[in-house]
Amino acid sequence: QITLKESGPTLVKPTQTLTLTCTFSGFSLSTSGVGVGWIRQPPGKALEWLALIYWDDDKRYSPSLKSRLTITKDTSKNQVVLTMTNMDPVDTATYYCAHSIIVGAIGPHFDYWGQGTLVTVSS
Amino acid sequence: QSVLTQPPSASGTPGQRVTISCSGSSSNIGSNYVYWYQQLPGTAPKLLIYRNNQRPSGVPDRFSGSKSGTSASLAISGLRSEDEADYYCAAWDDSLSAHVVFGGGTKLTVL
């Protein structure tokens, strides 16, 4: 069965860089059509997509955050890492990673999600 | 301000049919599939509808999706108390280097 789990700091200071790791099992990120995405949700607010990486190392980023984000994968470790630079209190949110597959066409097909990790940005 | 526009709230009584709308543009809904997610309080989102109107296994057929032009809708028939949740639409957007866009979410209350 497919599972994903996010890990990383729960508290970061403004201007610091956040590094989050998504460790997954039940699938391989070297399988054609498979991807892992990151989505965040500020407390009481809507979902916001951040980034997506596919089996072929194709990477997509939110245009509004692209300059601050980097997504990478380590297929041998079954991990995907997201880094976000220059953190600000408005970046306080629950960060989710999710399994994605291409079904017919590329799209936000996130069928398995991690439990999420709350990251607070405060000095 | 979300790229996809949803009503912030919707409500219905048990057994009723409710619909939630999602409005976009030619670069997202107008040219790509629409997805719907259900988020129960305190939990991660769950994929409810993919490719406009397809249900993953395990999702009751009370949930249905449709799309017309640059708008989409999620319909829930036979409303149940456990359907009380936040619902989000999402789509791929072809503008500014293809990316994912979500709606602002609709909080569904079962009265």
PDB file of C-alpha atoms in Angstrom:
ATOM      1  CA  GLN A   1       0.000   0.000   0.000  1.00  0.00           C
ATOM      2  CA  ILE A   2       1.145   3.532  -0.699  1.00  0.00           C
ATOM      3  CA  THR A   3       2.154   5.722   2.224  1.00  0.00           C
ATOM      4  CA  LEU A   4       3.905   9.082   2.444  1.00  0.00           C
ATOM      5  CA  LYS A   5       5.243  10.947   5.436  1.00  0.00           C
ATOM      6  CA  GLU A   6       6.578  14.464   5.705  1.00  0.00           C
ATOM      7  CA  SER A   7       9.428  15.344   8.033  1.00  0.00           C
ATOM      8  CA  GLY A   8      11.333  18.484   8.875  1.00  0.00           C
ATOM      9  CA  PRO A   9      11.497  21.308  11.395  1.00  0.00           C
ATOM     10  CA  THR A  10       8.337  22.460  13.107  1.00  0.00           C
ATOM     11  CA  LEU A  11       9.740  25.925  13.746  1.00  0.00           C
ATOM     12  CA  VAL A  12      11.917  28.077  11.535  1.00  0.00           C
ATOM     13  CA  LYS A  13      13.027  31.656  11.894  1.00  0.00           C
ATOM     14  CA  PRO A  14      12.280  34.369   9.325  1.00  0.00           C
ATOM     15  CA  THR A  15      14.818  34.465   6.467  1.00  0.00           C
ATOM     16  CA  GLN A  16      15.893  30.868   7.132  1.00  0.00           C
ATOM     17  CA  THR A  17      15.653  28.078   4.584  1.00  0.00           C
ATOM     18  CA  LEU A  18      13.105  25.312   5.149  1.00  0.00           C
ATOM     19  CA  THR A  19      13.978  21.771   4.118  1.00  0.00           C
ATOM     20  CA  LEU A  20      11.204  19.195   4.107  1.00  0.00           C
ATOM     21  CA  THR A  21      11.565  15.521   3.279  1.00  0.00           C
ATOM     22  CA  CYS A  22       8.824  13.269   1.983  1.00  0.00           C
ATOM     23  CA  THR A  23       9.595   9.610   2.610  1.00  0.00           C
ATOM     24  CA  PHE A  24       7.341   7.215   0.791  1.00  0.00           C
ATOM     25  CA  SER A  25       6.709   3.515   0.303  1.00  0.00           C
ATOM     26  CA  GLY A  26       4.540   1.369  -1.908  1.00  0.00           C
ATOM     27  CA  PHE A  27       5.674   2.896  -5.196  1.00  0.00           C
ATOM     28  CA  SER A  28       8.803   3.848  -7.073  1.00  0.00           C
ATOM     29  CA  LEU A  29       9.592   7.284  -8.391  1.00  0.00           C
ATOM     30  CA  SER A  30      11.355   5.647 -11.298  1.00  0.00           C
ATOM     31  CA  THR A  31       8.079   4.252 -12.640  1.00  0.00           C
ATOM     32  CA  SER A  32       6.757   5.991 -15.743  1.00  0.00           C
ATOM     33  CA  GLY A  33       3.923   8.401 -15.016  1.00  0.00           C
ATOM     34  CA  VAL A  34       4.574   8.702 -11.300  1.00  0.00           C
ATOM     35  CA  GLY A  35       5.245  11.927  -9.454  1.00  0.00           C
ATOM     36  CA  VAL A  36       5.310  13.483  -5.980  1.00  0.00           C
ATOM     37  CA  GLY A  37       3.916  16.894  -5.226  1.00  0.00           C
ATOM     38  CA  TRP A  38       3.965  19.349  -2.349  1.00  0.00           C
ATOM     39  CA  ILE A  39       0.897  21.291  -1.263  1.00  0.00           C
ATOM     40  CA  ARG A  40       0.558  23.580   1.742  1.00  0.00           C
ATOM     41  CA  GLN A  41      -2.336  24.962   3.755  1.00  0.00           C
ATOM     42  CA  PRO A  42      -2.060  27.954   6.093  1.00  0.00           C
ATOM     43  CA  PRO A  43      -4.208  27.584   9.232  1.00  0.00           C
ATOM     44  CA  GLY A  44      -7.860  28.043   8.312  1.00  0.00           C
ATOM     45  CA  LYS A  45      -7.048  28.775   4.681  1.00  0.00           C
ATOM     46  CA  ALA A  46      -7.139  27.081   1.301  1.00  0.00           C
ATOM     47  CA  LEU A  47      -4.801  24.574  -0.272  1.00  0.00           C
ATOM     48  CA  GLU A  48      -1.885  25.990  -2.246  1.00  0.00           C
ATOM     49  CA  TRP A  49       0.148  23.891  -4.649  1.00  0.00           C
ATOM     50  CA  LEU A  50       3.915  24.347  -4.430  1.00  0.00           C
ATOM     51  CA  ALA A  51       5.813  21.928  -6.628  1.00  0.00           C
ATOM     52  CA  LEU A  52       5.752  18.587  -8.418  1.00  0.00           C
ATOM     53  CA  ILE A  53       8.492  16.249  -9.587  1.00  0.00           C
ATOM     54  CA  TYR A  54       7.995  13.359 -12.003  1.00  0.00           C
ATOM     55  CA  TRP A  55       9.748  10.048 -12.587  1.00  0.00           C
ATOM     56  CA  ASP A  56      11.698  11.564 -15.482  1.00  0.00           C
ATOM     57  CA  ASP A  57      12.932  14.437 -13.279  1.00  0.00           C
ATOM     58  CA  ASP A  58      10.505  16.896 -14.877  1.00  0.00           C
ATOM     59  CA  LYS A  59       9.949  19.584 -12.244  1.00  0.00           C
ATOM     60  CA  ARG A  60       7.101  22.075 -12.007  1.00  0.00           C
ATOM     61  CA  TYR A  61       6.806  24.991  -9.586  1.00  0.00           C
ATOM     62  CA  SER A  62       4.211  27.479  -8.481  1.00  0.00           C
ATOM     63  CA  PRO A  63       4.971  30.613 -10.548  1.00  0.00           C
ATOM     64  CA  SER A  64       4.553  32.865  -7.511  1.00  0.00           C
ATOM     65  CA  LEU A  65       7.054  30.868  -5.425  1.00  0.00           C
ATOM     66  CA  LYS A  66       9.361  29.501  -8.095  1.00  0.00           C
ATOM     67  CA  SER A  67      12.323  31.675  -7.122  1.00  0.00           C
ATOM     68  CA  ARG A  68      12.254  30.271  -3.579  1.00  0.00           C
ATOM     69  CA  LEU A  69      11.561  26.582  -4.230  1.00  0.00           C
ATOM     70  CA  THR A  70      13.679  23.603  -5.185  1.00  0.00           C
ATOM     71  CA  ILE A  71      12.356  20.062  -5.459  1.00  0.00           C
ATOM     72  CA  THR A  72      14.593  17.036  -5.823  1.00  0.00           C
ATOM     73  CA  LYS A  73      14.214  13.284  -5.643  1.00  0.00           C
ATOM     74  CA  ASP A  74      16.358  10.430  -4.369  1.00  0.00           C
ATOM     75  CA  THR A  75      14.921   7.343  -5.993  1.00  0.00           C
ATOM     76  CA  SER A  76      17.181   4.963  -4.092  1.00  0.00           C
ATOM     77  CA  LYS A  77      15.991   6.337  -0.751  1.00  0.00           C
ATOM     78  CA  ASN A  78      12.345   6.758  -1.805  1.00  0.00           C
ATOM     79  CA  GLN A  79      12.485  10.403  -0.820  1.00  0.00           C
ATOM     80  CA  VAL A  80      11.554  13.765  -2.261  1.00  0.00           C
ATOM     81  CA  VAL A  81      13.002  16.924  -0.746  1.00  0.00           C
ATOM     82  CA  LEU A  82      11.525  20.414  -0.956  1.00  0.00           C
ATOM     83  CA  THR A  83      13.537  23.460   0.028  1.00  0.00           C
ATOM     84  CA  MET A  84      12.031  26.897   0.439  1.00  0.00           C
ATOM     85  CA  THR A  85      14.311  29.861   0.990  1.00  0.00           C
ATOM     86  CA  ASN A  86      13.765  33.134   2.800  1.00  0.00           C
ATOM     87  CA  MET A  87      10.944  31.921   5.017  1.00  0.00           C
ATOM     88  CA  ASP A  88       8.426  34.458   6.297  1.00  0.00           C
ATOM     89  CA  PRO A  89       5.643  34.241   8.890  1.00  0.00           C
ATOM     90  CA  VAL A  90       3.107  34.082   6.033  1.00  0.00           C
ATOM     91  CA  ASP A  91       4.662  30.734   5.101  1.00  0.00           C
ATOM     92  CA  THR A  92       3.320  29.230   8.323  1.00  0.00           C
ATOM     93  CA  ALA A  93       1.260  26.281   7.139  1.00  0.00           C
ATOM     94  CA  THR A  94       0.735  22.558   7.134  1.00  0.00           C
ATOM     95  CA  TYR A  95       2.883  21.136   4.347  1.00  0.00           C
ATOM     96  CA  TYR A  96       1.682  17.980   2.598  1.00  0.00           C
ATOM     97  CA  CYS A  97       3.385  15.710   0.121  1.00  0.00           C
ATOM     98  CA  ALA A  98       1.269  13.579  -2.179  1.00  0.00           C
ATOM     99  CA  HIS A  99       1.643  10.802  -4.737  1.00  0.00           C
ATOM    100  CA  SER A 100       0.649  11.774  -8.254  1.00  0.00           C
ATOM    101  CA  ILE A 101       0.124   9.849 -11.446  1.00  0.00           C
ATOM    102  CA  ILE A 102      -0.508  10.882 -15.017  1.00  0.00           C
ATOM    103  CA  VAL A 103      -3.869   9.492 -16.066  1.00  0.00           C
ATOM    104  CA  GLY A 104      -4.553  10.381 -19.667  1.00  0.00           C
ATOM    105  CA  ALA A 105      -2.970  13.773 -19.285  1.00  0.00           C
ATOM    106  CA  ILE A 106      -0.839  15.671 -16.828  1.00  0.00           C
ATOM    107  CA  GLY A 107      -2.846  17.109 -13.974  1.00  0.00           C
ATOM    108  CA  PRO A 108      -3.196  17.514 -10.190  1.00  0.00           C
ATOM    109  CA  HIS A 109      -4.007  13.847  -9.670  1.00  0.00           C
ATOM    110  CA  PHE A 110      -2.958  13.480  -6.011  1.00  0.00           C
ATOM    111  CA  ASP A 111      -4.384  10.169  -4.901  1.00  0.00           C
ATOM    112  CA  TYR A 112      -2.368   9.483  -1.778  1.00  0.00           C
ATOM    113  CA  TRP A 113      -1.404  12.116   0.768  1.00  0.00           C
ATOM    114  CA  GLY A 114       0.858  12.291   3.766  1.00  0.00           C
ATOM    115  CA  GLN A 115      -0.534  13.362   7.112  1.00  0.00           C
ATOM    116  CA  GLY A 116       1.046  16.790   6.762  1.00  0.00           C
ATOM    117  CA  THR A 117       3.516  18.624   8.945  1.00  0.00           C
ATOM    118  CA  LEU A 118       2.873  22.015  10.531  1.00  0.00           C
ATOM    119  CA  VAL A 119       5.684  24.476  10.018  1.00  0.00           C
ATOM    120  CA  THR A 120       5.614  27.694  12.013  1.00  0.00           C
ATOM    121  CA  VAL A 121       7.731  30.660  10.995  1.00  0.00           C
ATOM    122  CA  SER A 122       8.517  32.880  13.938  1.00  0.00           C
ATOM    123  CA  SER A 123      11.453  34.576  15.556  1.00  0.00           C
TER     124      SER A 123
ATOM    125  CA  GLN B   1      -7.118  35.263  -4.345  1.00  0.00           C
ATOM    126  CA  SER B   2      -7.361  31.795  -5.879  1.00  0.00           C
ATOM    127  CA  VAL B   3      -7.187  31.277  -9.640  1.00  0.00           C
ATOM    128  CA  LEU B   4     -10.241  29.007  -9.517  1.00  0.00           C
ATOM    129  CA  THR B   5     -13.331  30.563  -7.947  1.00  0.00           C
ATOM    130  CA  GLN B   6     -15.571  28.627  -5.605  1.00  0.00           C
ATOM    131  CA  PRO B   7     -18.381  29.810  -3.323  1.00  0.00           C
ATOM    132  CA  PRO B   8     -17.035  29.972   0.223  1.00  0.00           C
ATOM    133  CA  SER B   9     -19.951  28.042   1.641  1.00  0.00           C
ATOM    134  CA  ALA B  10     -22.794  25.707   0.757  1.00  0.00           C
ATOM    135  CA  SER B  11     -25.367  23.868   2.800  1.00  0.00           C
ATOM    136  CA  GLY B  12     -28.096  21.293   2.600  1.00  0.00           C
ATOM    137  CA  THR B  13     -30.200  18.969   4.667  1.00  0.00           C
ATOM    138  CA  PRO B  14     -29.760  15.198   4.816  1.00  0.00           C
ATOM    139  CA  GLY B  15     -30.983  13.528   1.662  1.00  0.00           C
ATOM    140  CA  GLN B  16     -30.780  16.680  -0.431  1.00  0.00           C
ATOM    141  CA  ARG B  17     -28.696  17.241  -3.540  1.00  0.00           C
ATOM    142  CA  VAL B  18     -26.164  20.049  -3.429  1.00  0.00           C
ATOM    143  CA  THR B  19     -23.829  21.384  -6.065  1.00  0.00           C
ATOM    144  CA  ILE B  20     -20.586  23.286  -5.701  1.00  0.00           C
ATOM    145  CA  SER B  21     -19.318  25.361  -8.594  1.00  0.00           C
ATOM    146  CA  CYS B  22     -15.775  26.075  -9.716  1.00  0.00           C
ATOM    147  CA  SER B  23     -15.069  28.809 -12.227  1.00  0.00           C
ATOM    148  CA  GLY B  24     -11.822  29.184 -14.119  1.00  0.00           C
ATOM    149  CA  SER B  25     -10.510  30.291 -17.479  1.00  0.00           C
ATOM    150  CA  SER B  26      -9.432  29.000 -20.846  1.00  0.00           C
ATOM    151  CA  SER B  27      -5.913  28.282 -19.585  1.00  0.00           C
ATOM    152  CA  ASN B  28      -7.044  25.942 -16.828  1.00  0.00           C
ATOM    153  CA  ILE B  29     -10.548  24.452 -16.728  1.00  0.00           C
ATOM    154  CA  GLY B  30     -11.195  25.382 -20.330  1.00  0.00           C
ATOM    155  CA  SER B  31      -8.365  23.203 -21.607  1.00  0.00           C
ATOM    156  CA  ASN B  32      -7.570  20.703 -18.860  1.00  0.00           C
ATOM    157  CA  TYR B  33      -9.193  18.166 -16.584  1.00  0.00           C
ATOM    158  CA  VAL B  34     -10.818  19.197 -13.321  1.00  0.00           C
ATOM    159  CA  TYR B  35     -10.189  17.431 -10.039  1.00  0.00           C
ATOM    160  CA  TRP B  36     -12.095  17.614  -6.776  1.00  0.00           C
ATOM    161  CA  TYR B  37     -10.830  17.015  -3.260  1.00  0.00           C
ATOM    162  CA  GLN B  38     -12.682  16.502   0.004  1.00  0.00           C
ATOM    163  CA  GLN B  39     -11.036  17.576   3.249  1.00  0.00           C
ATOM    164  CA  LEU B  40     -12.659  16.430   6.451  1.00  0.00           C
ATOM    165  CA  PRO B  41     -11.821  18.470   9.550  1.00  0.00           C
ATOM    166  CA  GLY B  42      -8.284  17.891  10.749  1.00  0.00           C
ATOM    167  CA  THR B  43      -7.359  15.491   7.971  1.00  0.00           C
ATOM    168  CA  ALA B  44      -5.446  15.509   4.708  1.00  0.00           C
ATOM    169  CA  PRO B  45      -7.392  16.090   1.490  1.00  0.00           C
ATOM    170  CA  LYS B  46      -8.821  13.081  -0.331  1.00  0.00           C
ATOM    171  CA  LEU B  47      -9.176  12.749  -4.097  1.00  0.00           C
ATOM    172  CA  LEU B  48     -12.880  12.673  -4.874  1.00  0.00           C
ATOM    173  CA  ILE B  49     -13.137  13.207  -8.631  1.00  0.00           C
ATOM    174  CA  TYR B  50     -10.474  13.098 -11.350  1.00  0.00           C
ATOM    175  CA  ARG B  51     -10.566  13.806 -15.076  1.00  0.00           C
ATOM    176  CA  ASN B  52     -13.753  15.878 -14.669  1.00  0.00           C
ATOM    177  CA  ASN B  53     -16.109  13.066 -13.724  1.00  0.00           C
ATOM    178  CA  GLN B  54     -14.215   9.928 -12.734  1.00  0.00           C
ATOM    179  CA  ARG B  55     -14.447   8.526  -9.224  1.00  0.00           C
ATOM    180  CA  PRO B  56     -11.525   6.694  -7.606  1.00  0.00           C
ATOM    181  CA  SER B  57     -12.460   3.303  -6.221  1.00  0.00           C
ATOM    182  CA  GLY B  58     -14.173   3.632  -2.886  1.00  0.00           C
ATOM    183  CA  VAL B  59     -15.807   6.985  -3.584  1.00  0.00           C
ATOM    184  CA  PRO B  60     -19.598   6.613  -3.466  1.00  0.00           C
ATOM    185  CA  ASP B  61     -21.549   7.296  -6.642  1.00  0.00           C
ATOM    186  CA  ARG B  62     -23.406   9.993  -4.698  1.00  0.00           C
ATOM    187  CA  PHE B  63     -20.498  12.193  -5.750  1.00  0.00           C
ATOM    188  CA  SER B  64     -20.360  13.289  -9.368  1.00  0.00           C
ATOM    189  CA  GLY B  65     -18.439  15.852 -11.362  1.00  0.00           C
ATOM    190  CA  SER B  66     -19.113  17.723 -14.553  1.00  0.00           C
ATOM    191  CA  LYS B  67     -17.446  20.356 -16.676  1.00  0.00           C
ATOM    192  CA  SER B  68     -18.675  22.809 -19.262  1.00  0.00           C
ATOM    193  CA  GLY B  69     -16.432  25.358 -20.900  1.00  0.00           C
ATOM    194  CA  THR B  70     -14.453  27.132 -18.209  1.00  0.00           C
ATOM    195  CA  SER B  71     -16.611  25.987 -15.297  1.00  0.00           C
ATOM    196  CA  ALA B  72     -17.054  22.774 -13.378  1.00  0.00           C
ATOM    197  CA  SER B  73     -19.391  21.455 -10.733  1.00  0.00           C
ATOM    198  CA  LEU B  74     -19.380  18.874  -8.009  1.00  0.00           C
ATOM    199  CA  ALA B  75     -22.734  17.376  -7.136  1.00  0.00           C
ATOM    200  CA  ILE B  76     -23.488  15.446  -3.989  1.00  0.00           C
ATOM    201  CA  SER B  77     -26.772  13.596  -3.891  1.00  0.00           C
ATOM    202  CA  GLY B  78     -28.383  11.947  -0.889  1.00  0.00           C
ATOM    203  CA  LEU B  79     -26.482  14.299   1.399  1.00  0.00           C
ATOM    204  CA  ARG B  80     -25.211  12.724   4.619  1.00  0.00           C
ATOM    205  CA  SER B  81     -23.843  14.251   7.799  1.00  0.00           C
ATOM    206  CA  GLU B  82     -20.419  12.775   7.084  1.00  0.00           C
ATOM    207  CA  ASP B  83     -20.236  14.824   3.881  1.00  0.00           C
ATOM    208  CA  GLU B  84     -19.695  17.946   5.975  1.00  0.00           C
ATOM    209  CA  ALA B  85     -16.234  19.022   4.872  1.00  0.00           C
ATOM    210  CA  ASP B  86     -14.262  21.461   2.757  1.00  0.00           C
ATOM    211  CA  TYR B  87     -14.258  20.807  -0.977  1.00  0.00           C
ATOM    212  CA  TYR B  88     -11.591  22.032  -3.381  1.00  0.00           C
ATOM    213  CA  CYS B  89     -11.429  22.016  -7.153  1.00  0.00           C
ATOM    214  CA  ALA B  90      -8.094  21.898  -8.951  1.00  0.00           C
ATOM    215  CA  ALA B  91      -6.770  21.905 -12.477  1.00  0.00           C
ATOM    216  CA  TRP B  92      -3.625  22.214 -14.500  1.00  0.00           C
ATOM    217  CA  ASP B  93      -3.011  25.719 -15.804  1.00  0.00           C
ATOM    218  CA  ASP B  94      -1.139  26.192 -19.069  1.00  0.00           C
ATOM    219  CA  SER B  95      -0.145  29.792 -18.453  1.00  0.00           C
ATOM    220  CA  LEU B  96       3.192  30.918 -17.021  1.00  0.00           C
ATOM    221  CA  SER B  97       4.900  27.522 -17.369  1.00  0.00           C
ATOM    222  CA  ALA B  98       2.307  24.886 -16.666  1.00  0.00           C
ATOM    223  CA  HIS B  99       1.343  24.569 -13.032  1.00  0.00           C
ATOM    224  CA  VAL B 100      -1.407  23.400 -10.679  1.00  0.00           C
ATOM    225  CA  VAL B 101      -4.120  25.737  -9.438  1.00  0.00           C
ATOM    226  CA  PHE B 102      -6.594  25.152  -6.636  1.00  0.00           C
ATOM    227  CA  GLY B 103      -9.891  26.811  -5.845  1.00  0.00           C
ATOM    228  CA  GLY B 104     -10.405  28.702  -2.616  1.00  0.00           C
ATOM    229  CA  GLY B 105     -12.482  25.890  -1.170  1.00  0.00           C
ATOM    230  CA  THR B 106     -16.141  25.526  -0.243  1.00  0.00           C
ATOM    231  CA  LYS B 107     -17.214  24.632   3.255  1.00  0.00           C
ATOM    232  CA  LEU B 108     -20.219  22.346   3.075  1.00  0.00           C
ATOM    233  CA  THR B 109     -22.512  22.323   6.074  1.00  0.00           C
ATOM    234  CA  VAL B 110     -25.108  19.606   6.556  1.00  0.00           C
ATOM    235  CA  LEU B 111     -27.958  21.212   8.461  1.00  0.00           C
TER     236      LEU B 111
END
